[in-house]
CSV table of C-alpha atoms in Angstrom, one decimal:
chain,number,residue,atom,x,y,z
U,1223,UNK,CA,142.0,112.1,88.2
U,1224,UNK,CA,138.2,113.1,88.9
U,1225,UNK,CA,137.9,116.7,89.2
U,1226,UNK,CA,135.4,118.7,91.3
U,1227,UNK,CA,132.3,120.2,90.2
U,1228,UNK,CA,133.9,123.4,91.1
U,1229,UNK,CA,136.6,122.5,88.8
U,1230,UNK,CA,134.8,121.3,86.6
U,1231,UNK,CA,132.6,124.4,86.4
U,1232,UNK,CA,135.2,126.7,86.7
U,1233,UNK,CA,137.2,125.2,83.4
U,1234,UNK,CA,133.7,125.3,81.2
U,1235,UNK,CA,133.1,128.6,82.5
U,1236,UNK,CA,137.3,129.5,80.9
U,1237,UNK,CA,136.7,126.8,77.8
U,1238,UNK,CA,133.6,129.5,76.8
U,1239,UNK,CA,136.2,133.2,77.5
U,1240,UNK,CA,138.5,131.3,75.3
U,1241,UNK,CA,136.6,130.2,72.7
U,1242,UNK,CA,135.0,133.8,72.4
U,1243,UNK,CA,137.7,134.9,72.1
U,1244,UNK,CA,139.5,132.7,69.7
U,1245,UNK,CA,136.2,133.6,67.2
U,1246,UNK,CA,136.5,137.7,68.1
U,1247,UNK,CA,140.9,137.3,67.1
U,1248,UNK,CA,139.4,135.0,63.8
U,1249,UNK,CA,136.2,137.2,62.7
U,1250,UNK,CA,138.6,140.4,63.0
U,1251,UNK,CA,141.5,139.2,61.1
U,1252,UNK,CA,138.8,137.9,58.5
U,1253,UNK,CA,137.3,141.0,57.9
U,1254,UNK,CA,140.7,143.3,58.4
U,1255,UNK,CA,142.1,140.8,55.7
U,1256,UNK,CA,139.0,141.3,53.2
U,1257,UNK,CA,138.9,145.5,53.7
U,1258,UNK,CA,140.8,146.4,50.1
U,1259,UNK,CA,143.6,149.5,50.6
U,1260,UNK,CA,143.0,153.0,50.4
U,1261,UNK,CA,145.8,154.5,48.4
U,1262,UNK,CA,145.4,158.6,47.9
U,1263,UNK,CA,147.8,161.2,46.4
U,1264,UNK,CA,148.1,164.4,47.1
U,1265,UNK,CA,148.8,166.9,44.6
U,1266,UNK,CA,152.2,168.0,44.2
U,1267,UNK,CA,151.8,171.5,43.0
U,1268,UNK,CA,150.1,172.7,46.4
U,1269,UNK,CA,146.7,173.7,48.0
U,1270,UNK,CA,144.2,175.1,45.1
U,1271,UNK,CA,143.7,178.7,45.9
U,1272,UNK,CA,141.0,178.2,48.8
U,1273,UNK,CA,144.0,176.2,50.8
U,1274,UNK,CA,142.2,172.8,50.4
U,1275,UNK,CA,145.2,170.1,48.7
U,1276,UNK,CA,143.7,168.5,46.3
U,1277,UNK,CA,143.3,164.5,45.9
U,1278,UNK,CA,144.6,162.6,42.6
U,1279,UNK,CA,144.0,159.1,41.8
U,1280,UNK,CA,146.8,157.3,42.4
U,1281,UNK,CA,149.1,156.7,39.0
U,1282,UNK,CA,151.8,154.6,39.8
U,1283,UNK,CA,151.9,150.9,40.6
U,1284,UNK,CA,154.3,151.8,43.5
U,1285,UNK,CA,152.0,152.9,45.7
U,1286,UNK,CA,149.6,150.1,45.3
U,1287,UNK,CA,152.3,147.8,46.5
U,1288,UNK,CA,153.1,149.8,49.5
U,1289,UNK,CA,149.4,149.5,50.5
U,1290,UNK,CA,149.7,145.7,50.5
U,1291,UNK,CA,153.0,145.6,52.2
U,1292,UNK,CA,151.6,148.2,54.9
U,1293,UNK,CA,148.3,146.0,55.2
U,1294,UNK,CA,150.4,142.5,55.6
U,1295,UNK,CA,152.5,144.1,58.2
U,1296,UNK,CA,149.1,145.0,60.3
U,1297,UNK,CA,148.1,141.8,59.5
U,1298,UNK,CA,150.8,140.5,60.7
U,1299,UNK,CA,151.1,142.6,64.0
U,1300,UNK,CA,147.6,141.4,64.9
U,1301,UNK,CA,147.6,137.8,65.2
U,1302,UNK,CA,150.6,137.7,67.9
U,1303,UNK,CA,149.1,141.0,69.8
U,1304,UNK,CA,145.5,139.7,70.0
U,1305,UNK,CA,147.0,135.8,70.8
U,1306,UNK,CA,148.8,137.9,73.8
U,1307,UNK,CA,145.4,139.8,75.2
U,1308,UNK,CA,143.6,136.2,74.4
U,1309,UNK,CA,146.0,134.9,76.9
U,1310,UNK,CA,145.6,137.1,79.9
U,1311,UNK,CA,141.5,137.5,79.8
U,1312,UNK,CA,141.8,133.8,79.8
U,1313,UNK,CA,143.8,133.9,82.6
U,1314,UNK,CA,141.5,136.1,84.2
U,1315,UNK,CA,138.7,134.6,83.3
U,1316,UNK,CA,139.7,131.3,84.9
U,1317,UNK,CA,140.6,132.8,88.0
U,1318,UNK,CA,137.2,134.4,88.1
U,1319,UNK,CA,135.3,131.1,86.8
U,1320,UNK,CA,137.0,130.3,90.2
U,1321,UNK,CA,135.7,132.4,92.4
U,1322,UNK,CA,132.2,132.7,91.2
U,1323,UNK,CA,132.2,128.4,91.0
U,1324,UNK,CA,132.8,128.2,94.1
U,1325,UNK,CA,130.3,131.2,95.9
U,1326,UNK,CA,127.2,129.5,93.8
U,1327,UNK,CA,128.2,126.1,94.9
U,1328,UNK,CA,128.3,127.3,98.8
U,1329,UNK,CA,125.5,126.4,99.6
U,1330,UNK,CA,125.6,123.0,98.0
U,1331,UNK,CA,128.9,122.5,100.0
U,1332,UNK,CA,126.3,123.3,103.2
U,1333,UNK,CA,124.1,120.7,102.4
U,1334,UNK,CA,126.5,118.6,102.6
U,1335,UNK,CA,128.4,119.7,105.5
U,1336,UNK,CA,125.2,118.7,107.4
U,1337,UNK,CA,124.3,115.9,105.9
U,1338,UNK,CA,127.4,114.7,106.8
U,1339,UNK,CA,126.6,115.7,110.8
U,1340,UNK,CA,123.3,114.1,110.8
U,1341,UNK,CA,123.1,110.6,112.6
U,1342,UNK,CA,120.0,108.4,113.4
U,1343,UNK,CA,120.4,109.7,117.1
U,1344,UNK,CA,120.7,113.7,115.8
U,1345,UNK,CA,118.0,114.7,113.1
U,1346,UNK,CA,117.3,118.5,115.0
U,1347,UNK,CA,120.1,120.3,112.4
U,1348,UNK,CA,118.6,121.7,109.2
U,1349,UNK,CA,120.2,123.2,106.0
U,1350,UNK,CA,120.2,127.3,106.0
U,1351,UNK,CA,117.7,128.6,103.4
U,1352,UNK,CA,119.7,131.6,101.4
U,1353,UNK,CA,117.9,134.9,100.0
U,1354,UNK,CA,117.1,135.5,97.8
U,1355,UNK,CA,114.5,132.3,96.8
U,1356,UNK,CA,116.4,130.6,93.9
U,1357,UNK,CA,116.8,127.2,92.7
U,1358,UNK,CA,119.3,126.3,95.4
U,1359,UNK,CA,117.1,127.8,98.0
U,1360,UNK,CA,114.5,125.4,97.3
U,1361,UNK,CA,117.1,122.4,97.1
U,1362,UNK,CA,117.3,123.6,100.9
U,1363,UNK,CA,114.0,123.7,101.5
U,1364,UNK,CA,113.2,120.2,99.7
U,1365,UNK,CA,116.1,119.0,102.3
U,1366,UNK,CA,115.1,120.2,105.2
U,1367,UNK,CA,111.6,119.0,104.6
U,1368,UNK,CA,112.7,115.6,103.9
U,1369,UNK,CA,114.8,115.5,107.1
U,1370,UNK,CA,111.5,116.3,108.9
U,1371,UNK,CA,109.9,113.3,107.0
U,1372,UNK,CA,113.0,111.3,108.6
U,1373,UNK,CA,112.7,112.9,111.6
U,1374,UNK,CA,108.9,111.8,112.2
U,1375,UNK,CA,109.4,108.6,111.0
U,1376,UNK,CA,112.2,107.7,112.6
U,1377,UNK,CA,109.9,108.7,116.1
U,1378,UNK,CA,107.2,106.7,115.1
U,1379,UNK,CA,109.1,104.0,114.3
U,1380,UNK,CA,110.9,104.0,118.2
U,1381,UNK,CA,107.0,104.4,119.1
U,1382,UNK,CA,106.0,101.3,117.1
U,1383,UNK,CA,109.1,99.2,118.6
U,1384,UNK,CA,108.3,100.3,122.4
U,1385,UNK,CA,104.5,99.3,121.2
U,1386,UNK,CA,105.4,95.8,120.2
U,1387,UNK,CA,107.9,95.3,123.1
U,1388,UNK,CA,105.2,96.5,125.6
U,1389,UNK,CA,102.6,94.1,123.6
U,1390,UNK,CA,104.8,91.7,123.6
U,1391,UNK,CA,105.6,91.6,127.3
U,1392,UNK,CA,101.8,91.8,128.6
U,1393,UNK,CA,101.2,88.7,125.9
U,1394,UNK,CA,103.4,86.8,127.5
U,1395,UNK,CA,101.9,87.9,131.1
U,1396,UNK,CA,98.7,86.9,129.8
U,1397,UNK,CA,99.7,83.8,128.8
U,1398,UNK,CA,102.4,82.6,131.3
U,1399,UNK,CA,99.5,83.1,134.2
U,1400,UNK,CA,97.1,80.3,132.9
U,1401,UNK,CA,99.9,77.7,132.2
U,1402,UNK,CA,101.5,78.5,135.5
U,1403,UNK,CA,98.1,78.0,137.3
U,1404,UNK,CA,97.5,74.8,135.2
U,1405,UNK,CA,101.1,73.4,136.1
U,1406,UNK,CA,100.5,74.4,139.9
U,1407,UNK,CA,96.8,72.5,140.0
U,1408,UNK,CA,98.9,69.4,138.6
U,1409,UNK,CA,102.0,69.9,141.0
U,1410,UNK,CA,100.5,69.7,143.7
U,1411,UNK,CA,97.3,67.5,142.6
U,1412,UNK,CA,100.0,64.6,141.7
U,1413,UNK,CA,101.9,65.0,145.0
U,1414,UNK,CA,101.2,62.5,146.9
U,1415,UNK,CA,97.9,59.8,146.2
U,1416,UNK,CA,95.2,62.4,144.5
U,1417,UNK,CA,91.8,60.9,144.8
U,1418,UNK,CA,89.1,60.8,142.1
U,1419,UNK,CA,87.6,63.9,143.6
U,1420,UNK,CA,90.9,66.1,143.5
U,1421,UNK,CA,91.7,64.9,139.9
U,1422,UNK,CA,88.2,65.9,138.6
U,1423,UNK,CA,89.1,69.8,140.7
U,1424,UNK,CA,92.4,69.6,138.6
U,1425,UNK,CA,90.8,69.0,135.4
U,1426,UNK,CA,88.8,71.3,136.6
U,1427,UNK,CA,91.8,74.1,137.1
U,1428,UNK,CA,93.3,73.1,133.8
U,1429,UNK,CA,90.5,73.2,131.8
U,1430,UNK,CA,89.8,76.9,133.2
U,1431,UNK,CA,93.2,77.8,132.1
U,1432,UNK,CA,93.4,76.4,128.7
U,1433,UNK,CA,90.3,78.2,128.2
U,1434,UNK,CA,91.8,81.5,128.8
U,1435,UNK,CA,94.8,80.9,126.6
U,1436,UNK,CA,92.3,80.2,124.0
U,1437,UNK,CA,90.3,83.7,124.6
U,1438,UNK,CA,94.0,85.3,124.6
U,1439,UNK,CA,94.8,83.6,121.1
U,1440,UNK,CA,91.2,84.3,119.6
U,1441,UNK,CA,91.2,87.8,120.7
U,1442,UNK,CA,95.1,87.7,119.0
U,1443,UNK,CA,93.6,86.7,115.5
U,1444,UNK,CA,90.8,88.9,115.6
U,1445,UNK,CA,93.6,92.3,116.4
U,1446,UNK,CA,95.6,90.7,113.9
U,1447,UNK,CA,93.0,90.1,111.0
U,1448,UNK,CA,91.3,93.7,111.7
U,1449,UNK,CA,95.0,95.1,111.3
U,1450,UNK,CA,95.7,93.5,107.8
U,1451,UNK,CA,92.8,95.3,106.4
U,1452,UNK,CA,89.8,94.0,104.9
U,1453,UNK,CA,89.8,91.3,102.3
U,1454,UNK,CA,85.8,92.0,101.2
U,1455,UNK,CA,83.6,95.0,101.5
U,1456,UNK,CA,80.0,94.5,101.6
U,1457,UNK,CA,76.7,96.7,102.3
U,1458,UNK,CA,75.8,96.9,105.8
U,1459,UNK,CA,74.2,99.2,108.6
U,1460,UNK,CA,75.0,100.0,111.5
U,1461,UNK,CA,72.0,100.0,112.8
U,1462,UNK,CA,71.0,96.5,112.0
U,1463,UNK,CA,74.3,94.7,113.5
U,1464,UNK,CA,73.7,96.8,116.9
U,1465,UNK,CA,69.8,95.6,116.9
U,1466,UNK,CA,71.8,91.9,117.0
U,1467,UNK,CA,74.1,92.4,119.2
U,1468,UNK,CA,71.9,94.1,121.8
U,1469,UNK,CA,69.8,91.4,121.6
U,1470,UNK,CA,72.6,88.9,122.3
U,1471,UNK,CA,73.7,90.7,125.1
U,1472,UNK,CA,69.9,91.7,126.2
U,1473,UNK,CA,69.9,88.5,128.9
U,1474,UNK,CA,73.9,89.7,130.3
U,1475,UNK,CA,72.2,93.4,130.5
U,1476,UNK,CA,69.2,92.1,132.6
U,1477,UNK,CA,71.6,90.2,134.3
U,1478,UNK,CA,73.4,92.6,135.2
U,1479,UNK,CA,70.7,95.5,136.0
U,1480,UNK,CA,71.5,97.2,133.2
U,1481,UNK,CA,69.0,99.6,131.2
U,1482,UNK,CA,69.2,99.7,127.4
U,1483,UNK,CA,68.2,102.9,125.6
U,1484,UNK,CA,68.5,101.9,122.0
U,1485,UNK,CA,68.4,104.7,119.3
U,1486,UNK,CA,68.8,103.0,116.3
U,1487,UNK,CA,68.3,105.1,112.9
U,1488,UNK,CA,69.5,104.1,109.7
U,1489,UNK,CA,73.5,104.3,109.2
U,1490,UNK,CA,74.9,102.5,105.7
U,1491,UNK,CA,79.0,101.4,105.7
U,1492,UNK,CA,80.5,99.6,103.0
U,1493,UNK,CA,83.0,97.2,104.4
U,1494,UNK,CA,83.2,93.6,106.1
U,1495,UNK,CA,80.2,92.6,108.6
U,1496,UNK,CA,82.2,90.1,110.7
U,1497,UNK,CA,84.4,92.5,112.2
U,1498,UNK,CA,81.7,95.5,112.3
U,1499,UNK,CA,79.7,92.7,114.2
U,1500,UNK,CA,82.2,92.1,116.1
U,1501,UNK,CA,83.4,95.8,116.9
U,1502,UNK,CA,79.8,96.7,118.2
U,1503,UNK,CA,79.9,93.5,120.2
U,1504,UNK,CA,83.0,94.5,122.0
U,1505,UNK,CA,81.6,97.8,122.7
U,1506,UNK,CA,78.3,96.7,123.8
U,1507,UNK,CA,80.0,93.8,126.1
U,1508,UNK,CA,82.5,96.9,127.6
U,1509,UNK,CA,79.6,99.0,128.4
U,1510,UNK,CA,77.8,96.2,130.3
U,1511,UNK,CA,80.5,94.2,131.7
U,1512,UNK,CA,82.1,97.8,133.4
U,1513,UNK,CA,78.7,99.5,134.3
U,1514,UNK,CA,77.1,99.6,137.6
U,1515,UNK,CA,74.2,98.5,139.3
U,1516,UNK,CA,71.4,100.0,138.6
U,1517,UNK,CA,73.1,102.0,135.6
U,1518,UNK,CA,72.0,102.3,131.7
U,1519,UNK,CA,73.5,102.1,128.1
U,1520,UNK,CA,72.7,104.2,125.1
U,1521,UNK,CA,73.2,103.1,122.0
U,1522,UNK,CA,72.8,105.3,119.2
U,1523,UNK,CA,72.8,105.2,115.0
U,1524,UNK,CA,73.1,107.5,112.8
U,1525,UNK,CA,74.5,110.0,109.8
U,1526,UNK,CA,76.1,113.2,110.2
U,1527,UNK,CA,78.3,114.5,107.1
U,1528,UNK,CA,77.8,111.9,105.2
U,1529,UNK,CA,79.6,109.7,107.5
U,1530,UNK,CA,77.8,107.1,109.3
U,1531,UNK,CA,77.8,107.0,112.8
U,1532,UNK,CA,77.8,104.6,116.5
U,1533,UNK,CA,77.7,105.9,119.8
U,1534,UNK,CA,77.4,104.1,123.0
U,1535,UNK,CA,77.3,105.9,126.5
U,1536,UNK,CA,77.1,103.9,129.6
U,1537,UNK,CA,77.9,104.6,133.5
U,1538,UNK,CA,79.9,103.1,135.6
U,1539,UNK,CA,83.0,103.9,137.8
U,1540,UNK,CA,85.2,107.2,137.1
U,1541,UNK,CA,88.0,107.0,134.9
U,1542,UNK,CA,90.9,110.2,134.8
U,1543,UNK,CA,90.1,112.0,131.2
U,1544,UNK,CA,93.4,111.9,130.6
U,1545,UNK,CA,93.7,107.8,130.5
U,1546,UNK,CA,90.3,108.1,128.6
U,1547,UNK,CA,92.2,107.1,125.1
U,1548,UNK,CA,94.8,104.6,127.5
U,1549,UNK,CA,92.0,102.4,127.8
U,1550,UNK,CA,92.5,101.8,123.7
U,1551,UNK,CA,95.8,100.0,124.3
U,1552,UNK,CA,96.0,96.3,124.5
U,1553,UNK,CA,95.5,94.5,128.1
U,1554,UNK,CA,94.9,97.7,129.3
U,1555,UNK,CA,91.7,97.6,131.8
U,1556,UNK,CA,91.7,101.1,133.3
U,1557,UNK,CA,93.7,103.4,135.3
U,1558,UNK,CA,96.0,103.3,132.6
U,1559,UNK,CA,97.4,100.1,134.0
U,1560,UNK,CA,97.0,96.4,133.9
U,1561,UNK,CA,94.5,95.0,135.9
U,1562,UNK,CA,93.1,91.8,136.5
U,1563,UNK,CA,89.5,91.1,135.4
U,1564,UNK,CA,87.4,89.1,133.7
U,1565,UNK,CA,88.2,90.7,130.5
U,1566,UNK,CA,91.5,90.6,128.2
U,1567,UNK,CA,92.4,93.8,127.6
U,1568,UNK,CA,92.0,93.4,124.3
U,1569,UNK,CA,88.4,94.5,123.3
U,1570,UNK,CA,88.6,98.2,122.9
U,1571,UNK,CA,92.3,96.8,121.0
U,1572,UNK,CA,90.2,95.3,118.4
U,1573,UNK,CA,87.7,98.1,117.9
U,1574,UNK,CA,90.2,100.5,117.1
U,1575,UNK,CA,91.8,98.3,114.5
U,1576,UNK,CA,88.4,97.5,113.2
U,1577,UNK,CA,87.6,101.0,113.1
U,1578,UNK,CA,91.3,102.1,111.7
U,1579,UNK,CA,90.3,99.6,108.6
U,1580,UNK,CA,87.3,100.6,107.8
U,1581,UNK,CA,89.1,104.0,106.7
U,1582,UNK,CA,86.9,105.6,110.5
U,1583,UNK,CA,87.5,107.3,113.7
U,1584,UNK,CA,87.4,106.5,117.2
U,1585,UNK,CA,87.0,109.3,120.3
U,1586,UNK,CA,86.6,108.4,123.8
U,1587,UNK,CA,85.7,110.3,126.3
U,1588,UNK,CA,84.6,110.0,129.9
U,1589,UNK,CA,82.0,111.2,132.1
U,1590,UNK,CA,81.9,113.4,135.2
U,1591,UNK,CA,80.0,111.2,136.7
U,1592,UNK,CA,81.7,108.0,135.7
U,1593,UNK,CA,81.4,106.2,132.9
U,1594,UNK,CA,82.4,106.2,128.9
U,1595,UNK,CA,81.1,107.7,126.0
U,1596,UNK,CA,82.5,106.0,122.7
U,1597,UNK,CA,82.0,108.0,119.2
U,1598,UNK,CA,82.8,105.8,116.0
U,1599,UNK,CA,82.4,107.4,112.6
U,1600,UNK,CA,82.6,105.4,109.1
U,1601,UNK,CA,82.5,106.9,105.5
U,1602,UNK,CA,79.2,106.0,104.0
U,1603,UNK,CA,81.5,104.2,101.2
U,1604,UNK,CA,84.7,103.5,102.2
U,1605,UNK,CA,87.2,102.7,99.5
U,1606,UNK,CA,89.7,100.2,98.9
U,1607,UNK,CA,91.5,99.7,102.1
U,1608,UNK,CA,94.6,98.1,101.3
U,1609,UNK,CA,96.4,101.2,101.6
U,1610,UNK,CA,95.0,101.5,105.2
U,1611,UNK,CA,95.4,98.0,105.9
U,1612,UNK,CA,99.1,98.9,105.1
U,1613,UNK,CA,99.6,101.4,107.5
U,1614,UNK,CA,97.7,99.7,109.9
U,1615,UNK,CA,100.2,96.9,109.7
U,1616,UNK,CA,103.0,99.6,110.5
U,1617,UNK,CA,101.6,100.6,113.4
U,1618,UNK,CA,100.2,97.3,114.7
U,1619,UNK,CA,101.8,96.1,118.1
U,1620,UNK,CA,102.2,92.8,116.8
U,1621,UNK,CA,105.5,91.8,115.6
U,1622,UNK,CA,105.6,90.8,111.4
U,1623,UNK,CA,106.4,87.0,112.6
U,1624,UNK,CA,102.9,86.8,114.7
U,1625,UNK,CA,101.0,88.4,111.5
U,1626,UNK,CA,102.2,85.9,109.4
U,1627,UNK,CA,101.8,83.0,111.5
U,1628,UNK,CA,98.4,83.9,112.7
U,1629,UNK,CA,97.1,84.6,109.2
U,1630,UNK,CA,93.2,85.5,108.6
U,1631,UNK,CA,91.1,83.2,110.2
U,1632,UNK,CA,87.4,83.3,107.7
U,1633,UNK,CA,85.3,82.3,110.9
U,1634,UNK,CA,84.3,84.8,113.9
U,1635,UNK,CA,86.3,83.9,116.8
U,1636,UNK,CA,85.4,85.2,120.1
U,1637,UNK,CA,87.3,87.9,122.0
């Protein structure tokens, strides 16, 4: 039979009252035992004239022997009389070891009370904190701040899940689109006797459409590499790798009457120049592709608090500020929605996961006026970032399955 920690408390608490007193009964009769017997004798004759009797040493062997008998008799009387007091404090003690067991283990008994109440679905209830602050006050405390832990995670986890189910869907949108257009162009190209001219406008059609599933996939494998961290750091600067990519995108700019304002000062990172290429490439290629006519880009470099950092401005048409940061969310194209453009969706995707790795931050905000302004800040010397890579991972929107069958590609694959 297992016994409860109040009963098992409450009989240690009586196993001490009686073994103190067990050792009080022994020690006295010990030192009762070892006290030698005081024999007087008065004098017969009377009090000396001052009325004070008079003491004589004892003479006769009789009274010696009546000592001992008188001493074994108290003896005696004491073992049965203290055995009968042992028993009732013991008695009291236990039912006091009890009572006191059981009011210092309330509010042990109220942790678990609500532990037992909690559920996945109910994580709101928290353990009472008792006054004053003692050892099982903080036991409360460290409780309730653990369920808070649970509580948090357990929301970004139903966050994550709606992430990947919403990623998931729009994936599948993107992709279903191009191979229902490809098997339409063939449906009705090979109904009937298609001549060379509407074969070559089918090839044509499908070729189009493969090539989109192939910018969907690339742009995949870049969000996925960026969100299982980086494998390599390296010196680079931010400056440098937007000097390239403005001049890859300088003939797109014109083409689009775009004015470039470069401000490019120094600003050293530490981390992998593939996907900081790429993440100013995808800015850059936003800021042009969803500009106006006649409208400009800024693109500026350089350190504040010893954080390097990028930010590009353009115009272009007016976005709500509140779907600003939306616009971050894959095959999102603006007004919070889904829209269909020349883009993926997936560019400002893969800048916040490049950012996110490289240990930085990411703020967008737009204009009055229209337009976007984009801050990115790095640290000058990021470290290891397989931790972040880590908790990337958890909050990627792409399911564990896609991460491990899209692996990291070592090329640069284009959005």
């Amino acid at each position: 039979m297992k016994l409860t920690a109040r009963a098992r408390l409450a009989l240690l608490q009586t196993a001490l009252v009686l073994a103190a007193g067990a050792a009080l009964t022994g020690l006295t009769y010990l030192l009762m035992k070892r006290r030698p017997a005081l024999v007087t004798h008065l004098d017969p004759t009377g009090p000396d004239p001052q009325g004070t009797l008079q003491l004589m040493p004892p003479q006769t062997q009789d009274l010696h022997d009546l000592a001992d008998r008188v001493q074994a008799d108290t003896l005696a009387a004491l073992l049965p009389q203290a055995g009968l007091a042992l028993i009732m404090v013991t008695a009291l003690a236990a039912v006091l070891a009890w009572l006191v067991a059981g009011r210092v283990l309330r509010p042990i008994r109220m942790i678990s009370f609500t532990a037992r109440r909690l559920s996945a679905e109910n994580l709101t209830e928290r353990v009472p904190v008792t006054t004053p602050a003692d050892e099982l006050s903080t036991l409360a405390g460290t409780v309730n701040d653990m369920l808070d832990r649970i509580q948090r995670g357990i929301a970004e986890r139903d966050r994550v899940l709606d992430s990947q189910r919403l990623f998931t869907a729009n994936a599948a949108h993107e992709l279903r689109t191009p191979l229902t257009t490809a098997r339409t162009a063939i449906d009705v190209t090979l109904d009937g006797n298609p001549s060379h001219a509407e074969l070559r406008a089918m090839a044509a059609d499908v070729r189009n459409a493969v090539e989109h599933m192939q910018r969907v996939l690339n742009g995949l494998l870049l969000l996925a590499r960026s969100q299982a961290g980086l494998t390599a750091r390296e010196p680079a600067d931010l400056a440098t790798l937007a000097a390239t990519a403005l001049d890859t995108a300088q003939t797109r700019a014109a083409a689009a009457d775009v004015t470039v304002r470069p401000r490019l000062r120094p600003a050293p990172v530490n981390g992998e120049p593939v996907l900081l290429e790429r993440m100013i490439g995808n800015l850059v290629d936003n800021a042009i592709r969803y500009n106006q006519t006649g409208g400009h880009l800024t693109v500026d470099t350089h350190t504040a608090d010893g954080r390097a950092v990028l930010r590009i401005s353009n115009t272009g048409r007016k976005i709500p500020p509140g779907e600003a940061q939306m616009l971050l969310e894959p095959f999102v194209h603006g007004q919070g929605t889904r829209v269909r453009t020349d883009g993926l969706g997936l560019g400002l995707t893969i800048v916040r996961a490049i950012t996110l790795a490289h240990r930085g931050h990411i703020v967008v905000t737009a204009h009055t006026g229209g337009g976007l302004d984009i801050t990115i800040d790095l640290p000058h010397n990021s470290s290891d970032g397989r931790a972040v890579g880590t908790m990337t991972r958890l909050r990627s929107p792409l399911t564990p399955g896609v991460h491990h069958a899209l692996g990291k590609p070592r090329s640069r694959p284009p959005e």
